[in-house]
Amino acid sequence: MKTFNEVVNKHKDNLELYVPVVGRVHGPSHPEFYAVKKEYDAMVEKVNSDKLIELKDNFENLRKITNDYTVPSDTCETYEAVYTMLQELDQAYTE
């Protein structure tokens, strides 16, 4: 089982690249992704700070916004990849 920090290191570069792109491409037809991006940005800020990381509320919000990381059927593989990576982070954080 991977630790949260290992999963963060595994996905951070792709998430930094993909989240803004998915927001630009799919945001107009899937405005919920703007809320996903807002939560993601807040989490990045917390992880990058030297403070104790408390992400429980962020992950709860992401689960609600995404209907437990359910990918809309009319989106691309990159959208799916973002949800998959966020779900993997969520699982690593809660275990």
PDB file of N, CA, C and O in Angstrom, residues 4 7 12 15 21 24 28 34 37 39 43 48 50 56 68 74 77 80 85-86 88:
ATOM      1  N   PHE A   4       0.313   8.338   1.343  1.00  0.00           N
ATOM      2  CA  PHE A   4      -0.252   9.525   0.708  1.00  0.00           C
ATOM      3  C   PHE A   4       0.834  10.318  -0.011  1.00  0.00           C
ATOM      4  O   PHE A   4       0.648  10.735  -1.158  1.00  0.00           O
ATOM      5  N   VAL A   7       1.774   8.828  -3.314  1.00  0.00           N
ATOM      6  CA  VAL A   7       0.752   9.043  -4.335  1.00  0.00           C
ATOM      7  C   VAL A   7       0.785  10.494  -4.807  1.00  0.00           C
ATOM      8  O   VAL A   7       0.647  10.770  -6.001  1.00  0.00           O
ATOM      9  N   LYS A  12       1.392  14.431  -8.929  1.00  0.00           N
ATOM     10  CA  LYS A  12       1.339  15.898  -8.872  1.00  0.00           C
ATOM     11  C   LYS A  12       1.633  16.564 -10.211  1.00  0.00           C
ATOM     12  O   LYS A  12       0.945  17.513 -10.588  1.00  0.00           O
ATOM     13  N   LEU A  15      -1.421  16.058 -12.538  1.00  0.00           N
ATOM     14  CA  LEU A  15      -2.565  16.836 -12.074  1.00  0.00           C
ATOM     15  C   LEU A  15      -2.364  18.323 -12.336  1.00  0.00           C
ATOM     16  O   LEU A  15      -3.300  19.009 -12.762  1.00  0.00           O
ATOM     17  N   VAL A  21      -6.395  22.235 -17.889  1.00  0.00           N
ATOM     18  CA  VAL A  21      -6.833  21.916 -19.247  1.00  0.00           C
ATOM     19  C   VAL A  21      -8.262  21.359 -19.236  1.00  0.00           C
ATOM     20  O   VAL A  21      -9.106  21.785 -20.033  1.00  0.00           O
ATOM     21  N   ARG A  24     -10.709  24.150 -18.709  1.00  0.00           N
ATOM     22  CA  ARG A  24     -10.937  24.967 -19.905  1.00  0.00           C
ATOM     23  C   ARG A  24     -11.791  24.234 -20.934  1.00  0.00           C
ATOM     24  O   ARG A  24     -12.692  24.811 -21.534  1.00  0.00           O
ATOM     25  N   PRO A  28     -17.237  24.550 -19.386  1.00  0.00           N
ATOM     26  CA  PRO A  28     -18.505  25.127 -19.851  1.00  0.00           C
ATOM     27  C   PRO A  28     -19.664  24.123 -19.880  1.00  0.00           C
ATOM     28  O   PRO A  28     -20.795  24.479 -19.571  1.00  0.00           O
ATOM     29  N   TYR A  34     -15.394  23.130 -12.197  1.00  0.00           N
ATOM     30  CA  TYR A  34     -14.829  24.335 -11.589  1.00  0.00           C
ATOM     31  C   TYR A  34     -14.717  24.164 -10.072  1.00  0.00           C
ATOM     32  O   TYR A  34     -13.749  24.613  -9.459  1.00  0.00           O
ATOM     33  N   LYS A  37     -11.791  21.870  -9.424  1.00  0.00           N
ATOM     34  CA  LYS A  37     -10.536  22.627  -9.539  1.00  0.00           C
ATOM     35  C   LYS A  37     -10.302  23.483  -8.291  1.00  0.00           C
ATOM     36  O   LYS A  37      -9.182  23.567  -7.791  1.00  0.00           O
ATOM     37  N   GLU A  39     -11.346  22.892  -5.208  1.00  0.00           N
ATOM     38  CA  GLU A  39     -10.918  21.997  -4.122  1.00  0.00           C
ATOM     39  C   GLU A  39      -9.478  21.539  -4.342  1.00  0.00           C
ATOM     40  O   GLU A  39      -8.683  21.506  -3.412  1.00  0.00           O
ATOM     41  N   MET A  43      -6.234  22.169  -1.946  1.00  0.00           N
ATOM     42  CA  MET A  43      -5.433  21.050  -1.442  1.00  0.00           C
ATOM     43  C   MET A  43      -3.953  21.237  -1.772  1.00  0.00           C
ATOM     44  O   MET A  43      -3.091  20.978  -0.930  1.00  0.00           O
ATOM     45  N   ASN A  48       1.537  22.207  -0.094  1.00  0.00           N
ATOM     46  CA  ASN A  48       2.771  22.976  -0.304  1.00  0.00           C
ATOM     47  C   ASN A  48       3.179  23.808   0.907  1.00  0.00           C
ATOM     48  O   ASN A  48       4.296  24.288   0.963  1.00  0.00           O
ATOM     49  N   ASP A  50       3.993  24.378   4.995  1.00  0.00           N
ATOM     50  CA  ASP A  50       4.716  23.586   5.989  1.00  0.00           C
ATOM     51  C   ASP A  50       3.827  23.205   7.165  1.00  0.00           C
ATOM     52  O   ASP A  50       4.298  22.659   8.148  1.00  0.00           O
ATOM     53  N   LYS A  56      -9.268  16.202   4.992  1.00  0.00           N
ATOM     54  CA  LYS A  56     -10.495  15.408   5.131  1.00  0.00           C
ATOM     55  C   LYS A  56     -11.694  16.116   4.499  1.00  0.00           C
ATOM     56  O   LYS A  56     -12.435  15.510   3.714  1.00  0.00           O
ATOM     57  N   ASP A  68     -18.750  10.570  -6.047  1.00  0.00           N
ATOM     58  CA  ASP A  68     -17.760   9.520  -5.787  1.00  0.00           C
ATOM     59  C   ASP A  68     -16.908   9.215  -7.015  1.00  0.00           C
ATOM     60  O   ASP A  68     -16.673   8.064  -7.368  1.00  0.00           O
ATOM     61  N   ASP A  74     -19.671  11.942 -21.410  1.00  0.00           N
ATOM     62  CA  ASP A  74     -19.315  12.753 -22.582  1.00  0.00           C
ATOM     63  C   ASP A  74     -18.006  13.522 -22.407  1.00  0.00           C
ATOM     64  O   ASP A  74     -17.833  14.593 -22.959  1.00  0.00           O
ATOM     65  N   GLU A  77     -10.512  11.197 -22.009  1.00  0.00           N
ATOM     66  CA  GLU A  77      -9.672  10.347 -21.159  1.00  0.00           C
ATOM     67  C   GLU A  77      -8.912  11.164 -20.112  1.00  0.00           C
ATOM     68  O   GLU A  77      -8.630  10.661 -19.025  1.00  0.00           O
ATOM     69  N   GLU A  80     -11.161  11.674 -17.182  1.00  0.00           N
ATOM     70  CA  GLU A  80     -11.185  10.417 -16.433  1.00  0.00           C
ATOM     71  C   GLU A  80      -9.899  10.231 -15.629  1.00  0.00           C
ATOM     72  O   GLU A  80      -9.933   9.799 -14.479  1.00  0.00           O
ATOM     73  N   MET A  85      -6.897   9.860 -10.551  1.00  0.00           N
ATOM     74  CA  MET A  85      -5.787  10.283  -9.692  1.00  0.00           C
ATOM     75  C   MET A  85      -6.296  10.874  -8.385  1.00  0.00           C
ATOM     76  O   MET A  85      -5.745  10.594  -7.307  1.00  0.00           O
ATOM     77  N   LEU A  86      -7.340  11.691  -8.454  1.00  0.00           N
ATOM     78  CA  LEU A  86      -7.904  12.265  -7.223  1.00  0.00           C
ATOM     79  C   LEU A  86      -8.468  11.177  -6.315  1.00  0.00           C
ATOM     80  O   LEU A  86      -8.291  11.223  -5.092  1.00  0.00           O
ATOM     81  N   GLU A  88      -7.427   8.086  -6.174  1.00  0.00           N
ATOM     82  CA  GLU A  88      -6.274   7.383  -5.597  1.00  0.00           C
ATOM     83  C   GLU A  88      -5.674   8.195  -4.446  1.00  0.00           C
ATOM     84  O   GLU A  88      -5.301   7.626  -3.405  1.00  0.00           O
TER      85      GLU A  88
END
